[in-house]
CSV table of C-alpha atoms in Angstrom, one decimal:
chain,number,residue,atom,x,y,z
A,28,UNK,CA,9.1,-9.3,6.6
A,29,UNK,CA,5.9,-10.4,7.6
A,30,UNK,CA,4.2,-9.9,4.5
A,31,UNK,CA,7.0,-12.5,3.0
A,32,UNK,CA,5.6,-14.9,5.4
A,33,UNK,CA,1.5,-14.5,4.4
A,34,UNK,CA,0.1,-15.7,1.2
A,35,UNK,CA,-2.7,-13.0,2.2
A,36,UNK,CA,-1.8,-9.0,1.8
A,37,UNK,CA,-2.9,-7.2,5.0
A,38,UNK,CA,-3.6,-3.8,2.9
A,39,UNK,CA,-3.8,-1.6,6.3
A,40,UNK,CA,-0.4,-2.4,7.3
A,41,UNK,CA,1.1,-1.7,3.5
A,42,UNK,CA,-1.0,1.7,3.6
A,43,UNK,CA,0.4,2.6,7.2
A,44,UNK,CA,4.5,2.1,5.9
A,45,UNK,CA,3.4,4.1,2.8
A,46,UNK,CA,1.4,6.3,4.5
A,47,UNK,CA,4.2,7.6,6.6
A,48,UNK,CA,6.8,7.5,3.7
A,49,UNK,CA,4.1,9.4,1.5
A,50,UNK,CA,3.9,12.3,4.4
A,51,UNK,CA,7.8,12.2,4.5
A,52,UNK,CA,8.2,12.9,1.4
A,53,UNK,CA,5.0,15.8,1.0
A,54,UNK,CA,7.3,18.0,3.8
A,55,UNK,CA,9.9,18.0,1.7
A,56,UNK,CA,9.6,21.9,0.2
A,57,UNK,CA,9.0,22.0,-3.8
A,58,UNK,CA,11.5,23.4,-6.0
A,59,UNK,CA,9.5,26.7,-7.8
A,60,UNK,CA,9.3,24.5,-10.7
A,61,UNK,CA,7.2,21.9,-8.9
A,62,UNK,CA,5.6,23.7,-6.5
A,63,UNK,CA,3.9,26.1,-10.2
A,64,UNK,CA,2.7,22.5,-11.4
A,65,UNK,CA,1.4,21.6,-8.0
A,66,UNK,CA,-0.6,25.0,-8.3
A,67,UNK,CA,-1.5,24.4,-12.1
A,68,UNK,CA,-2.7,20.9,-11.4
A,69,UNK,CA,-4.8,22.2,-8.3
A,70,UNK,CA,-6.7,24.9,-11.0
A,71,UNK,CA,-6.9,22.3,-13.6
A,72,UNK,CA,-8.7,19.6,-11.4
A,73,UNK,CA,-10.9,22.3,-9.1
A,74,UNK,CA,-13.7,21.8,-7.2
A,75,UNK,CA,-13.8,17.9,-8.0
A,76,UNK,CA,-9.8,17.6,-6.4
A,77,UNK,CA,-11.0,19.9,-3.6
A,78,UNK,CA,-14.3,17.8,-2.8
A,79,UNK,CA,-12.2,14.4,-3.0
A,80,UNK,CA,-9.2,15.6,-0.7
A,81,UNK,CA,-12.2,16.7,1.6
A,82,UNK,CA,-13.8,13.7,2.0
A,83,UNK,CA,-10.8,11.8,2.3
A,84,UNK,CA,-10.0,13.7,5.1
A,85,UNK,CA,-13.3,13.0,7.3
A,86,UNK,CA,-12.9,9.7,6.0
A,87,UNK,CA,-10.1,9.0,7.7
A,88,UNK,CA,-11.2,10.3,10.8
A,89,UNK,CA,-14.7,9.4,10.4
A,90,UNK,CA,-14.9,5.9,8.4
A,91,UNK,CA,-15.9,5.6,4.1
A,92,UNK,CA,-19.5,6.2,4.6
A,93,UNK,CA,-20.4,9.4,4.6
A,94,UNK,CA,-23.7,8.8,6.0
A,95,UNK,CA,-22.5,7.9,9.7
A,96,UNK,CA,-20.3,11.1,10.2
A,97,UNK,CA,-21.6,13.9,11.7
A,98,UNK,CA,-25.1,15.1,10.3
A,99,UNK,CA,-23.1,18.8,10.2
A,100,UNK,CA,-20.7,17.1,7.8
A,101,UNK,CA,-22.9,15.0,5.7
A,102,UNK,CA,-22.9,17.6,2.6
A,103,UNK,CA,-19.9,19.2,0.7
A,104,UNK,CA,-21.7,22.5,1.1
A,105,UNK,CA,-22.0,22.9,5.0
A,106,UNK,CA,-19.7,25.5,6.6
A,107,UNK,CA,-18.5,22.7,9.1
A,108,UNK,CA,-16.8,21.1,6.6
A,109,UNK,CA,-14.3,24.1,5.3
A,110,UNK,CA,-12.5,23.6,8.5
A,111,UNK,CA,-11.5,20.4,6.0
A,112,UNK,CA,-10.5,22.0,2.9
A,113,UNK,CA,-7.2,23.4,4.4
A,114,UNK,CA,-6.2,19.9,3.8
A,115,UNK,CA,-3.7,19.4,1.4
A,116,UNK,CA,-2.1,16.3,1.6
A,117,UNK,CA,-5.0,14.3,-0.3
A,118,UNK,CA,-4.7,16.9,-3.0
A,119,UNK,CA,-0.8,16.8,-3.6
A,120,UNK,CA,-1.5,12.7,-3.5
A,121,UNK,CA,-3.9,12.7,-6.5
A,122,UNK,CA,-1.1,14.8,-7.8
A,123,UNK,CA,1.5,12.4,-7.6
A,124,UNK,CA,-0.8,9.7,-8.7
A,125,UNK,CA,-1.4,11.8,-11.7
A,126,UNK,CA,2.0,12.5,-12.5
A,127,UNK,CA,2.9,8.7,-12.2
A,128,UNK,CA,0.1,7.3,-14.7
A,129,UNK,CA,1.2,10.2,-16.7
A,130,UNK,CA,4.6,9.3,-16.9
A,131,UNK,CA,3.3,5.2,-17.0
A,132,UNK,CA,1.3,5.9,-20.2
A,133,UNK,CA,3.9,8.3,-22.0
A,134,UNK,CA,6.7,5.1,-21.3
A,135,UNK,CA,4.0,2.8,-23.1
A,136,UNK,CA,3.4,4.8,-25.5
A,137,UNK,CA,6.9,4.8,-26.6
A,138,UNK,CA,7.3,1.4,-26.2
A,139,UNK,CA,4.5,0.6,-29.0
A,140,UNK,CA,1.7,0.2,-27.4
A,141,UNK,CA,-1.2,1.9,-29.4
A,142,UNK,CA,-3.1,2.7,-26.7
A,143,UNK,CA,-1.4,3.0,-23.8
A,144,UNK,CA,-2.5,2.0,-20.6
A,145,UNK,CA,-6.2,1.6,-20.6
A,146,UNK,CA,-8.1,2.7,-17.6
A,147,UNK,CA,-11.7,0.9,-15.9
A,148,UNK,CA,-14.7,3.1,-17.2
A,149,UNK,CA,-16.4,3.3,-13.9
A,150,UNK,CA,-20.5,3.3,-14.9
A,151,UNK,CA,-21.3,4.7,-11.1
A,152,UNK,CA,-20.3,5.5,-8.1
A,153,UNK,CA,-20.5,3.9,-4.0
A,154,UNK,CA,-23.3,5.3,-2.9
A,155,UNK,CA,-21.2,5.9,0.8
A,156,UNK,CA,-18.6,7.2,-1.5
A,157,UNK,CA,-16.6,10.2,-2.0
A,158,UNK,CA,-18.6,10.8,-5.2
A,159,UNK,CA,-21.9,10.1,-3.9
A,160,UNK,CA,-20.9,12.8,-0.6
A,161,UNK,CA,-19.5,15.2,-3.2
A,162,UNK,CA,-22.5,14.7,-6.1
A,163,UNK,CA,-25.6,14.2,-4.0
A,164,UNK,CA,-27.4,17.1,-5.0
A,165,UNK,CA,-27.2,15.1,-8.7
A,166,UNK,CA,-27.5,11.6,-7.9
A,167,UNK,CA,-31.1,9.4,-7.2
A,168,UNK,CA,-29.5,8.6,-3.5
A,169,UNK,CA,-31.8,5.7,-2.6
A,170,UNK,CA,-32.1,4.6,-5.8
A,171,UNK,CA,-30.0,1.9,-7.7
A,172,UNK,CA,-29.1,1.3,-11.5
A,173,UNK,CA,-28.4,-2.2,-12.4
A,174,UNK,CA,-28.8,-4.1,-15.7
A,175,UNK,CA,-32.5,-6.0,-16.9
A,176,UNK,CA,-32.5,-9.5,-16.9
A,177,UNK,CA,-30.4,-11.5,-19.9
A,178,UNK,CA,-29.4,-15.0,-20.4
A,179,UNK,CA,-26.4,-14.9,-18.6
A,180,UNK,CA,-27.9,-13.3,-15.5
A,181,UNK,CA,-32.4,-14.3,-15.7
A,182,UNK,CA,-32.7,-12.0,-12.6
A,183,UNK,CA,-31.4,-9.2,-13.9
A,184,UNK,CA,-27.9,-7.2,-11.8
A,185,UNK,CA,-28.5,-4.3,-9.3
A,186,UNK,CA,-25.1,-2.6,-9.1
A,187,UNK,CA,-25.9,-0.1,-6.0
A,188,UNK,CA,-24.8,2.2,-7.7
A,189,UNK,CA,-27.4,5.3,-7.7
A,190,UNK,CA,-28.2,6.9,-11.3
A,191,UNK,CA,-27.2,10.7,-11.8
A,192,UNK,CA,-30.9,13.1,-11.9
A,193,UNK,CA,-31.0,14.6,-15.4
A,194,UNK,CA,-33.3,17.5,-14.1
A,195,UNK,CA,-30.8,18.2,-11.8
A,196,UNK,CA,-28.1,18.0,-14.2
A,197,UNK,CA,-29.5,21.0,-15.5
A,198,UNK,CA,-30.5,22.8,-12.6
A,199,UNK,CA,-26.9,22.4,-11.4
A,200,UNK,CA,-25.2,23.1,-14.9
A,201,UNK,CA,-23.4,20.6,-14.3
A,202,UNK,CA,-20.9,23.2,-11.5
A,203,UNK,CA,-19.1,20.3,-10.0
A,204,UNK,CA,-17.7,19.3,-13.5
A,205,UNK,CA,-14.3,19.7,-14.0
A,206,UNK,CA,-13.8,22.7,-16.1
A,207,UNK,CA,-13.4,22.6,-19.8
């Protein structure tokens, strides 16, 4: 009611009423059906699902930037942080968000479209970020990417966005992928 009464969307509020429907509806048990793509989705998606729910987690009860938690919770890696990984609710939301652009691009699809729904190509990640937290053994923290100056912008663009580290690319084999 009182977002019918603001021209402005008070995104908190909207994420508190979903929140609690969203938890509602995760207690709710799975039929076996479900609960075998829950677990197939959870194999297919690995470490990179297990990282994100994590940090979504200490987000919540620390704030988005990573770098004002707790120094013991400041890398993916540190055994203070598995108390985090029991939980699941973040996990079984990406789920849900899969399965709905799943189902969104399969109805346009059928509809005609050629391609579908097209998606954002991110080109980096927030540097306070759940990638950033999760990747920082591979990313130039500190360091920025941007574009070199054009005629539409003379001064060049500095996305704050920091580059991934080729050398350690390699020396990491690229682990945190998802699997192939």
């Amino acid at each position: 009611a009182r977002a019918d009464k603001s021209e402005l969307i008070d995104r908190d509020a909207a994420w508190a009423a979903k929140r609690g429907a969203l938890e509602s509806v995760y207690l709710v048990p799975r039929s076996a059906g479900r609960e075998m793509a829950y677990a197939a989705y959870r194999t297919r998606e690995g470490r990179s699902l297990d990282d994100f729910a994590v940090w979504c987690a200490l987000a919540e009860e620390y704030g988005s930037d990573w770098h004002q938690w707790p120094e013991s919770l400041q890398h993916p890696a540190n055994a203070e942080v598995a108390e985090y990984a029991a939980v699941d609710f973040h996990r079984w939301l990406q789920w849900q968000l899969d399965d709905q652009l799943t189902a969104a691009q399969s109805t346009a699809l059928a509809a005609g479209m050629n391609l579908g729904i097209m998606h954002d190509l991110a080109v980096g990640a927030d540097p306070n970020g759940a990638d950033a937290w999760a990747l920082q053994d591979v990313l130039a923290l500190g360091v920025t990417a941007g574009a070199p100056p054009d005629e539409f912008n003379q001064l060049g663009q500095d996305w704050s966005q920091p580059p991934l580290r080729p050398d350690q690319l390699v020396a990491n084999a690229m682990r945190r992928s998802r699997p192939t």
